[in-house]
PDB file of C-alpha atoms in Angstrom:
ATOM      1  CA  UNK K   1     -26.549  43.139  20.540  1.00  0.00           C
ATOM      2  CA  UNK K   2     -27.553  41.373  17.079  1.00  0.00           C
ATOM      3  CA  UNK K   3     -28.129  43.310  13.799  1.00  0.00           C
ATOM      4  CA  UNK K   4     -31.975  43.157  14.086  1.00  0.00           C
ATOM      5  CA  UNK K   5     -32.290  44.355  17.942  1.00  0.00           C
ATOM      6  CA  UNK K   6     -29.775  46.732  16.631  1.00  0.00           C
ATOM      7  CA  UNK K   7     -31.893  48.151  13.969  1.00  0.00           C
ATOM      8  CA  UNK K   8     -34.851  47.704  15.706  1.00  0.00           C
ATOM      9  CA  UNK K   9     -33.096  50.426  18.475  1.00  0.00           C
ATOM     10  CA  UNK K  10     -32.279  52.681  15.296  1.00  0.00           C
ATOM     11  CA  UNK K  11     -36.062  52.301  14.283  1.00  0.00           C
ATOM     12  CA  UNK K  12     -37.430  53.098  17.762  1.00  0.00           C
ATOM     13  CA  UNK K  13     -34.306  55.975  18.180  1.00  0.00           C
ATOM     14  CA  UNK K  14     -35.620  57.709  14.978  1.00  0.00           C
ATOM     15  CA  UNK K  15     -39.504  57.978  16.506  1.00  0.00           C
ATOM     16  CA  UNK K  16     -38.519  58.672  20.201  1.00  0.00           C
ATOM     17  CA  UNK K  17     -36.578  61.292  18.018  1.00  0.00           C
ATOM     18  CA  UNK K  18     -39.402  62.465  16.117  1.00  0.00           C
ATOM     19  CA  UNK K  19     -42.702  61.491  17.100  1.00  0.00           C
ATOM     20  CA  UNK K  20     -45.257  61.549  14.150  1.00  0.00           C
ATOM     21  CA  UNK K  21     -47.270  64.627  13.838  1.00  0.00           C
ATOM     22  CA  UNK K  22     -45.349  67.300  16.275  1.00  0.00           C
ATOM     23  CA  UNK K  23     -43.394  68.910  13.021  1.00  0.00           C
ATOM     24  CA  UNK K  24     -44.082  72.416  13.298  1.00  0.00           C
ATOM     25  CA  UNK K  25     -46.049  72.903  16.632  1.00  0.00           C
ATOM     26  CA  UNK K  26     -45.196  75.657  18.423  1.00  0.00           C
ATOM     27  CA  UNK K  27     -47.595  75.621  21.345  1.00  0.00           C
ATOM     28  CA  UNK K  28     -45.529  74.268  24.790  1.00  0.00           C
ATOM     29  CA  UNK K  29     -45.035  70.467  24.486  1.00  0.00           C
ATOM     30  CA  UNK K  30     -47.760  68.397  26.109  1.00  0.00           C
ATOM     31  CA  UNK K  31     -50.214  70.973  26.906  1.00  0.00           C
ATOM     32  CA  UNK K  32     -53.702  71.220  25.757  1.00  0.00           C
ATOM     33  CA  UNK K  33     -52.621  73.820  23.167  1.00  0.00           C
ATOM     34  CA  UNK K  34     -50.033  71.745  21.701  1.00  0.00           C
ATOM     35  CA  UNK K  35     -52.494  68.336  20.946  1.00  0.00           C
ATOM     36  CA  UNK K  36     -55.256  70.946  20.054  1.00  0.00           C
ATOM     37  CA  UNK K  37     -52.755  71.969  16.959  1.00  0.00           C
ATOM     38  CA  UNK K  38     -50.938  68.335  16.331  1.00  0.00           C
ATOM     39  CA  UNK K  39     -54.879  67.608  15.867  1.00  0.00           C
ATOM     40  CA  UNK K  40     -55.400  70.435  13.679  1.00  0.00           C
ATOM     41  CA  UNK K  41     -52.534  69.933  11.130  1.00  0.00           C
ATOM     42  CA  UNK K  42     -53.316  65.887  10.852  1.00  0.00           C
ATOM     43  CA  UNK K  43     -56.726  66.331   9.836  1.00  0.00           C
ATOM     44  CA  UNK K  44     -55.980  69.842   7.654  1.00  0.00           C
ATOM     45  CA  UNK K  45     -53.318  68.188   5.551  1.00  0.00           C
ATOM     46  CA  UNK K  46     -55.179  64.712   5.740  1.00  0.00           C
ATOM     47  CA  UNK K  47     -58.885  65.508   5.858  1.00  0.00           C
ATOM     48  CA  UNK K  48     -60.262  62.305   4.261  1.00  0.00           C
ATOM     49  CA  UNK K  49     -58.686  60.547   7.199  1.00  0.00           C
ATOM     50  CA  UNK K  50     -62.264  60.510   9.525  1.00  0.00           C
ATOM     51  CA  UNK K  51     -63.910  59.591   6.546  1.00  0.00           C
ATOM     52  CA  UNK K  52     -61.526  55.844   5.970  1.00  0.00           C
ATOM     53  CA  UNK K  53     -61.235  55.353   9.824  1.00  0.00           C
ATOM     54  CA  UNK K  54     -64.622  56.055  10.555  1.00  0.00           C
ATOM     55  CA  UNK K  55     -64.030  56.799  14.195  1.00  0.00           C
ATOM     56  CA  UNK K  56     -67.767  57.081  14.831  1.00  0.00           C
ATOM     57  CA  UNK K  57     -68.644  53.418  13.875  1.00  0.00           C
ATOM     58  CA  UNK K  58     -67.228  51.291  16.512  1.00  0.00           C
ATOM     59  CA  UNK K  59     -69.455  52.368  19.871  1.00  0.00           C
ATOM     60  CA  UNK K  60     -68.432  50.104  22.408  1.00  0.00           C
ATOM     61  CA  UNK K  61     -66.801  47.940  20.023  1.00  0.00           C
ATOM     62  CA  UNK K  62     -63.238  46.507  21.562  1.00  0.00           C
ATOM     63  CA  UNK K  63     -60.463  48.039  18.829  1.00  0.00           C
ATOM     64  CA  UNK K  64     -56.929  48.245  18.572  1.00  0.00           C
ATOM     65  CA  UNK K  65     -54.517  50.900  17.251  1.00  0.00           C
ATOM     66  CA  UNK K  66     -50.937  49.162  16.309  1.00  0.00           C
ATOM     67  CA  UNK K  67     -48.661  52.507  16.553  1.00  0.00           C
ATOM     68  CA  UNK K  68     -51.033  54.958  18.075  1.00  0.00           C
ATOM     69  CA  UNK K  69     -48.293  57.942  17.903  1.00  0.00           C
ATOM     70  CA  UNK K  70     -49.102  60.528  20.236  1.00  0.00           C
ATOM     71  CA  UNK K  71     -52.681  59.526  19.941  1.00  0.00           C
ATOM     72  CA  UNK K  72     -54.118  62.251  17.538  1.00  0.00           C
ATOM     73  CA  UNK K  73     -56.502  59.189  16.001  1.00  0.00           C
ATOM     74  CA  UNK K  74     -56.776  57.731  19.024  1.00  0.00           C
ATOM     75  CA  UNK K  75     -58.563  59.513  21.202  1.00  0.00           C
ATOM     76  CA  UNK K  76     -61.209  60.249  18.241  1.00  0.00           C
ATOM     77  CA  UNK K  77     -62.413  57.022  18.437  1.00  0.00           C
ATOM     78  CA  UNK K  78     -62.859  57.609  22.180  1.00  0.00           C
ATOM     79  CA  UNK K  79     -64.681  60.473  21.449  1.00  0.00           C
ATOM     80  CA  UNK K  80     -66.635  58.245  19.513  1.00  0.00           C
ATOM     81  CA  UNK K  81     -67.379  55.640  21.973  1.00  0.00           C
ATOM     82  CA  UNK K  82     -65.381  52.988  21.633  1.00  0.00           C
ATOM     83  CA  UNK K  83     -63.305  50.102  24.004  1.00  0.00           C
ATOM     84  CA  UNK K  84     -60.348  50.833  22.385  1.00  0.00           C
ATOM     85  CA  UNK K  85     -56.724  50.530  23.333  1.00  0.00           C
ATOM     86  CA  UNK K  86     -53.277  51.417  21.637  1.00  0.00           C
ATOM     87  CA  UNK K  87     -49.265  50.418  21.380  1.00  0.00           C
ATOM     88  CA  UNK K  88     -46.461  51.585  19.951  1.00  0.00           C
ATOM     89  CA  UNK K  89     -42.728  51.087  20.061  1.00  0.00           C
ATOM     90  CA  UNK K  90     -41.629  54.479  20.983  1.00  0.00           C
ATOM     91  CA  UNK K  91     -41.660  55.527  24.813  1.00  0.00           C
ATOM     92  CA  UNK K  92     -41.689  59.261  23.563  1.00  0.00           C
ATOM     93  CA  UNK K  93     -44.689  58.793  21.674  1.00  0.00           C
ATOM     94  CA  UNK K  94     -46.252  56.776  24.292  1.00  0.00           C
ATOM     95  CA  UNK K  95     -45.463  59.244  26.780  1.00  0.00           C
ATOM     96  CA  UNK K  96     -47.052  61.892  25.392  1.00  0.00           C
ATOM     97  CA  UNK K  97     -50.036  60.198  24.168  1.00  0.00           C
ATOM     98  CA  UNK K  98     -50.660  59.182  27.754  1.00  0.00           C
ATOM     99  CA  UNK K  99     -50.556  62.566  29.034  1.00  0.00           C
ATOM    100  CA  UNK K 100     -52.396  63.533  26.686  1.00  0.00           C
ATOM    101  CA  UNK K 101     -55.738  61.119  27.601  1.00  0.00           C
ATOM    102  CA  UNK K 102     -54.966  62.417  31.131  1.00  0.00           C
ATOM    103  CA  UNK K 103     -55.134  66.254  30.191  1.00  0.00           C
ATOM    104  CA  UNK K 104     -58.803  65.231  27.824  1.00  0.00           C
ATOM    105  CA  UNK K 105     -60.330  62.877  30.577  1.00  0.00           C
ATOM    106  CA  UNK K 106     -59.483  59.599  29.038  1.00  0.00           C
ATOM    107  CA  UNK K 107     -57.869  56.546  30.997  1.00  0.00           C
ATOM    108  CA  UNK K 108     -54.415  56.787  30.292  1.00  0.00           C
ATOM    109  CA  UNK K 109     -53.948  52.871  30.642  1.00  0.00           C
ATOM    110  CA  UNK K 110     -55.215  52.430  27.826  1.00  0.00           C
ATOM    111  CA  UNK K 111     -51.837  52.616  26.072  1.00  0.00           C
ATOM    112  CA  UNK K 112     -48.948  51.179  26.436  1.00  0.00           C
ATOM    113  CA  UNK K 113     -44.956  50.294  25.089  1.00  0.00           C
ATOM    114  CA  UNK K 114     -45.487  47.122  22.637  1.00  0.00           C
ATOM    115  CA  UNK K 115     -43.608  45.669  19.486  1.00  0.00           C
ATOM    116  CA  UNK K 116     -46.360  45.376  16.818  1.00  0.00           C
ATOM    117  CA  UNK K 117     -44.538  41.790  15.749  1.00  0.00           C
ATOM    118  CA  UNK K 118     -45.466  40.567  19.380  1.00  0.00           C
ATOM    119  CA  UNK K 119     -48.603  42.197  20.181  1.00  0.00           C
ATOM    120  CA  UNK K 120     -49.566  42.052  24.282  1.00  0.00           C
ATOM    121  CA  UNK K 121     -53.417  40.874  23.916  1.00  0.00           C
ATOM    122  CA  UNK K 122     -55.082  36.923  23.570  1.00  0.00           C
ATOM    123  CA  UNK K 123     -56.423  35.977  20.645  1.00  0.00           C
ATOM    124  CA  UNK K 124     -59.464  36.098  18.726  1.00  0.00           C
ATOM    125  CA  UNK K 125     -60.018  39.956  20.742  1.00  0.00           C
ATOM    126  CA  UNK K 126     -60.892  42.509  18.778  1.00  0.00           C
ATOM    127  CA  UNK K 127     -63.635  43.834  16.752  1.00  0.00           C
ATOM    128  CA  UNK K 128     -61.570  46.149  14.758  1.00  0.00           C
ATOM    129  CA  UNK K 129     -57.588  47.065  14.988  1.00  0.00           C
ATOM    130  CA  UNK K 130     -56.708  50.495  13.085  1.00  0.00           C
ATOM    131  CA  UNK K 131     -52.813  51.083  12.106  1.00  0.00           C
ATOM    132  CA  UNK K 132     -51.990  54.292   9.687  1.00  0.00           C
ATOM    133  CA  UNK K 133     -48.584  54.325   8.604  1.00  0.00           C
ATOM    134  CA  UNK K 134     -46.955  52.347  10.754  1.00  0.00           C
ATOM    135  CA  UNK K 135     -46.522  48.900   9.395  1.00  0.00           C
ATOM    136  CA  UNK K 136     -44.059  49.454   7.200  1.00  0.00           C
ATOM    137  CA  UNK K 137     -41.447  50.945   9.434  1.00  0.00           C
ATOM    138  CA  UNK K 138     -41.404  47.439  10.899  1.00  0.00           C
ATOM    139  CA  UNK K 139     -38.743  44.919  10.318  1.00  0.00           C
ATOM    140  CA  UNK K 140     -40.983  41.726  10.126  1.00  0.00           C
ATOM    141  CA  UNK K 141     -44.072  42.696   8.421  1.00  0.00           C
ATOM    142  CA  UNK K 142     -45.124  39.715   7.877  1.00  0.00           C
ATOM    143  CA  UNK K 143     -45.026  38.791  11.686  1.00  0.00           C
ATOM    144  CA  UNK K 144     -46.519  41.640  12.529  1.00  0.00           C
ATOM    145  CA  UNK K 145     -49.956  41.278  10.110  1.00  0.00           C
ATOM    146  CA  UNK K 146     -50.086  37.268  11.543  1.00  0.00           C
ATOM    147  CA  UNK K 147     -50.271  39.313  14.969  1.00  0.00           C
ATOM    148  CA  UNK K 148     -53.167  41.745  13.791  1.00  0.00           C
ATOM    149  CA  UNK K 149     -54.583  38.311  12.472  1.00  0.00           C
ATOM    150  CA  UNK K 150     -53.978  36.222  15.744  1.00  0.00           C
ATOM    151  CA  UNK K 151     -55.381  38.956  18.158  1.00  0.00           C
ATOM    152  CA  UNK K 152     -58.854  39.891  15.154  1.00  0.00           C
ATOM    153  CA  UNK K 153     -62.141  38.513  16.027  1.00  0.00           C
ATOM    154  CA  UNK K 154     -62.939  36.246  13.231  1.00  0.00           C
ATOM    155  CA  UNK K 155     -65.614  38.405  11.757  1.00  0.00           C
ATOM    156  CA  UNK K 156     -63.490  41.302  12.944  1.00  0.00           C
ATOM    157  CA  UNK K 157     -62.317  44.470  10.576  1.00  0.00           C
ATOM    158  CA  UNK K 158     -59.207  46.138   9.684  1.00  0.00           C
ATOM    159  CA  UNK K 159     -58.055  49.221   8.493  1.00  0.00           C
ATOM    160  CA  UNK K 160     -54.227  49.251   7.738  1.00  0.00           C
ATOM    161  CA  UNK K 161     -52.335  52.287   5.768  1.00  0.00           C
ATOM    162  CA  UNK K 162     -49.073  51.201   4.026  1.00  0.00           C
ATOM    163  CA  UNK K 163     -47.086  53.241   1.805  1.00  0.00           C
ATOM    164  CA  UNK K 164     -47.725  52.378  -2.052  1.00  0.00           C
ATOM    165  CA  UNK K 165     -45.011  51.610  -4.237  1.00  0.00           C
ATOM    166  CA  UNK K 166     -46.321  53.315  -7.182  1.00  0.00           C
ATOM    167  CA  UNK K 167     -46.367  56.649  -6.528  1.00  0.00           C
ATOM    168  CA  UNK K 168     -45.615  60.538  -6.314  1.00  0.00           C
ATOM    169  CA  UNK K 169     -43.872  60.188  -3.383  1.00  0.00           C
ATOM    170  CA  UNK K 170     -41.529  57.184  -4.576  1.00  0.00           C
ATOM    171  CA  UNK K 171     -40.794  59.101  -8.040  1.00  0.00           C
ATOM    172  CA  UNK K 172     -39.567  62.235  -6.262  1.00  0.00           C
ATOM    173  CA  UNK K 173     -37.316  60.298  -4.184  1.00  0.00           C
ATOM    174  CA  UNK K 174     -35.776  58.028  -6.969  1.00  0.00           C
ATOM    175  CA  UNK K 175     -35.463  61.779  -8.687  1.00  0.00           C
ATOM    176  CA  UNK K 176     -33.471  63.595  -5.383  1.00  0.00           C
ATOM    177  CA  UNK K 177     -31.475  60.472  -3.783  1.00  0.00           C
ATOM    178  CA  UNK K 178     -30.820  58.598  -7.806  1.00  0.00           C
ATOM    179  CA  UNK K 179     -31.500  60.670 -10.889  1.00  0.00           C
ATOM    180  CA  UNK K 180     -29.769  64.095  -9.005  1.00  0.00           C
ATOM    181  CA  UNK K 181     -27.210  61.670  -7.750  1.00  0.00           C
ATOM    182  CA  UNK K 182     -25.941  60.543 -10.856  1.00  0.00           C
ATOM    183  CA  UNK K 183     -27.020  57.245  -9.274  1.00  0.00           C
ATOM    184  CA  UNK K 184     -29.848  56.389 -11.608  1.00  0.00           C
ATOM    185  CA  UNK K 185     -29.517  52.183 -10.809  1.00  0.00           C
ATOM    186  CA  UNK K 186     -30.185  53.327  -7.294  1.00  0.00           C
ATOM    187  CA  UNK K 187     -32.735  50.275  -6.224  1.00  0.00           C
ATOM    188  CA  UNK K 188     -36.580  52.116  -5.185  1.00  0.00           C
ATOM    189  CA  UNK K 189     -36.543  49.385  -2.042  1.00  0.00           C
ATOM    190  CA  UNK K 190     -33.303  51.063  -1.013  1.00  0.00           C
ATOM    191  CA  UNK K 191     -34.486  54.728  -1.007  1.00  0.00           C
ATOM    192  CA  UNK K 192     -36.898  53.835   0.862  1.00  0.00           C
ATOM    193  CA  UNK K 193     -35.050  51.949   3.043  1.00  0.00           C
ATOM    194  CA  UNK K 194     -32.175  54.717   3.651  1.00  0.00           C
ATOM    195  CA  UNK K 195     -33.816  58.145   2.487  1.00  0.00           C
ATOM    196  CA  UNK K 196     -37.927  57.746   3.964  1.00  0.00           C
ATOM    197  CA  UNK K 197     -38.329  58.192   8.125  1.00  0.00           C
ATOM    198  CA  UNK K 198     -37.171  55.545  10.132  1.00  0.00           C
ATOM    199  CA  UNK K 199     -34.298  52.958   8.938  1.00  0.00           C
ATOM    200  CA  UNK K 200     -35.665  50.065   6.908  1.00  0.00           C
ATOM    201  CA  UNK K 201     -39.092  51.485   5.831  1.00  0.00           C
ATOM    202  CA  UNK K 202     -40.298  49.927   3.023  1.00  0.00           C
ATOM    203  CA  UNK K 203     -43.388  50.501   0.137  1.00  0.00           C
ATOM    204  CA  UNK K 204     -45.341  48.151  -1.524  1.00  0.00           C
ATOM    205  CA  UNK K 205     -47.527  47.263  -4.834  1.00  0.00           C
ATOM    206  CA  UNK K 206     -50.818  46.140  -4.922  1.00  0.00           C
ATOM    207  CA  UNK K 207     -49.502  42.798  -5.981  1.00  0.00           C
ATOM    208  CA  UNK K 208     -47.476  42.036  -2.827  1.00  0.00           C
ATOM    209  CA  UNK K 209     -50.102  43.744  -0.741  1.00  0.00           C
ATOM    210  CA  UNK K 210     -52.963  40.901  -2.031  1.00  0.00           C
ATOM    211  CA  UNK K 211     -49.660  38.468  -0.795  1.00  0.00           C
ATOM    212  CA  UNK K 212     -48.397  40.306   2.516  1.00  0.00           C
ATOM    213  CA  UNK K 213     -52.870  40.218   3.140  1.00  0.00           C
ATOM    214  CA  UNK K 214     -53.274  36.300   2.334  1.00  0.00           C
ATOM    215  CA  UNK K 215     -54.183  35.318   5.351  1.00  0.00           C
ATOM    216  CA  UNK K 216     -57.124  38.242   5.849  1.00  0.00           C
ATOM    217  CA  UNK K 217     -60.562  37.935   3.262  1.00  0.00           C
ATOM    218  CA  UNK K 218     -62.617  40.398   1.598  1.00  0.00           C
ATOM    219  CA  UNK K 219     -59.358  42.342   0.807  1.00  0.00           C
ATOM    220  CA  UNK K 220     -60.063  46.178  -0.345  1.00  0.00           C
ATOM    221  CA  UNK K 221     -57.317  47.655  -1.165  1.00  0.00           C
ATOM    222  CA  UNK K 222     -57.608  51.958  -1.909  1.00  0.00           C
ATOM    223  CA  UNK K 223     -55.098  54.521  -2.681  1.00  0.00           C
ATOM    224  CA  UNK K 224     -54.688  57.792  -1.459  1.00  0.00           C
ATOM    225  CA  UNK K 225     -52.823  61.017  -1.243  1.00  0.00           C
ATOM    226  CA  UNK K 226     -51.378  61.391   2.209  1.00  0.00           C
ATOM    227  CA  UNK K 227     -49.917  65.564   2.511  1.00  0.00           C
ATOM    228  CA  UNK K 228     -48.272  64.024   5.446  1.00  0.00           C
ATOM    229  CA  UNK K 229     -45.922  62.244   4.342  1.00  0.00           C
ATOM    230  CA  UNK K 230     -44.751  64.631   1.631  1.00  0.00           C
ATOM    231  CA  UNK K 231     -44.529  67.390   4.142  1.00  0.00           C
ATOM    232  CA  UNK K 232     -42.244  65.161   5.878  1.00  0.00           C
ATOM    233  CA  UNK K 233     -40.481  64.576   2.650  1.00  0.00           C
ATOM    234  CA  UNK K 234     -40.035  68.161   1.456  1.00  0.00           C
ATOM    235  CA  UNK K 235     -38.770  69.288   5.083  1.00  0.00           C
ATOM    236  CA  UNK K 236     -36.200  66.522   4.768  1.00  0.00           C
ATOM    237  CA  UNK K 237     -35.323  67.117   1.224  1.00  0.00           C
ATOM    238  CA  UNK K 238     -34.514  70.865   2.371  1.00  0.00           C
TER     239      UNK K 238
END
């Protein structure tokens, strides 16, 4: 096995591992009771979230979700009428988000196992793909937005979440993994890389986000404060 398929196995390890957004339910894994509180803590630590995705908007438009998890977003924009469908890289996560459509009355084939850098669908095919916090645990960004761009409509919308750079987040981990280190020259890209979720995740500026987004027009780029991913960062940190 090369280095990449071999970190690419490390990457998809860590979420079969962990999948996002099942920290701290206690409720008997894949029943209703379970998603009913992995839907509860997402939108209580993250409530702007149905504000930015907007899961009412896209009735019976055809939509994408590049790393739908175990679905929590997902299946809200069922709710909300639209032809959506969903991969991710991690059979776990996949697994569960399957059942779960089954248990809610949702097609289940509507998700599947896929590698966001080699995305399963023609092109020119959607009206609007959706991916929160997911690109940047991949090892080929780049390959993986000129996938969201080959499979887009060409008057088609995204909404992508990447972790920023510049942030709270970044500065407490440069403080615990550098500064309390006695490491202070410790690179912020290698933090990341080493000390953040899954092997290899990376952060970016708003300068190399108008770069990595080149190819894509009418660019808006936002920042928020996710309590997600600091909950995941104090629980490690402990």
């Amino acid at each position: 096995m090369d280095s990449k398929s071999s970190n690419k196995e490390n990457i998809k390890n860590f979420w079969n591992n962990s999948p996002c957004g099942i920290r701290n339910v206690s409720e008997q894994e894949g029943t209703k009771e379970f998603f009913e509180k992995v839907e509860k803590n997402r939108y209580e630590l993250d409530p702007f979230l149905p504000q930015i995705a907007q899961f009412n908007r896209w009735k019976d438009k055809k939509c994408l979700e590049v790393g739908c998890g175990v679905g929590t977003d997902f299946i809200q924009f069922l709710r909300g009428g639209a032809d959506i469908y969903g991969v991710d890289f991690s059979e776990k996560s996949v697994s569960l988000a399957r059942n779960r459509l089954e248990l809610f009355g949702f097609d289940k084939e509507r998700i599947k196992i896929a590698d966001a850098e080699n995305l399963p669908f023609p092109e020119n095919h959607f009206d609007f793909i959706y991916s929160w916090g997911v690109l940047h645990h991949t090892l080929n960004i780049d390959k993986a937005l000129a996938e969201v761009h080959r499979v887009l409509k060409q008057n088609g919308k995204i909404c992508i979440m990447l972790y920023h750079k510049v942030s709270l987040v970044a500065l407490q981990l440069y403080v615990f993994h550098g500064l309390l280190k006695l490491n202070p020259f410790r690179g912020i890209d290698e933090i990341l890389a080493n000390c953040l979720e899954s092997p290899g995740t990376r952060a970016f500026t708003k300068a190399e986000l108008k770069k990595l987004f080149k190819g894509f027009s009418d660019l808006d780029i936002q920042t928020v404060f996710t309590r997600t991913t600091c909950e995941k960062l104090y629980s490690k940190a402990a």
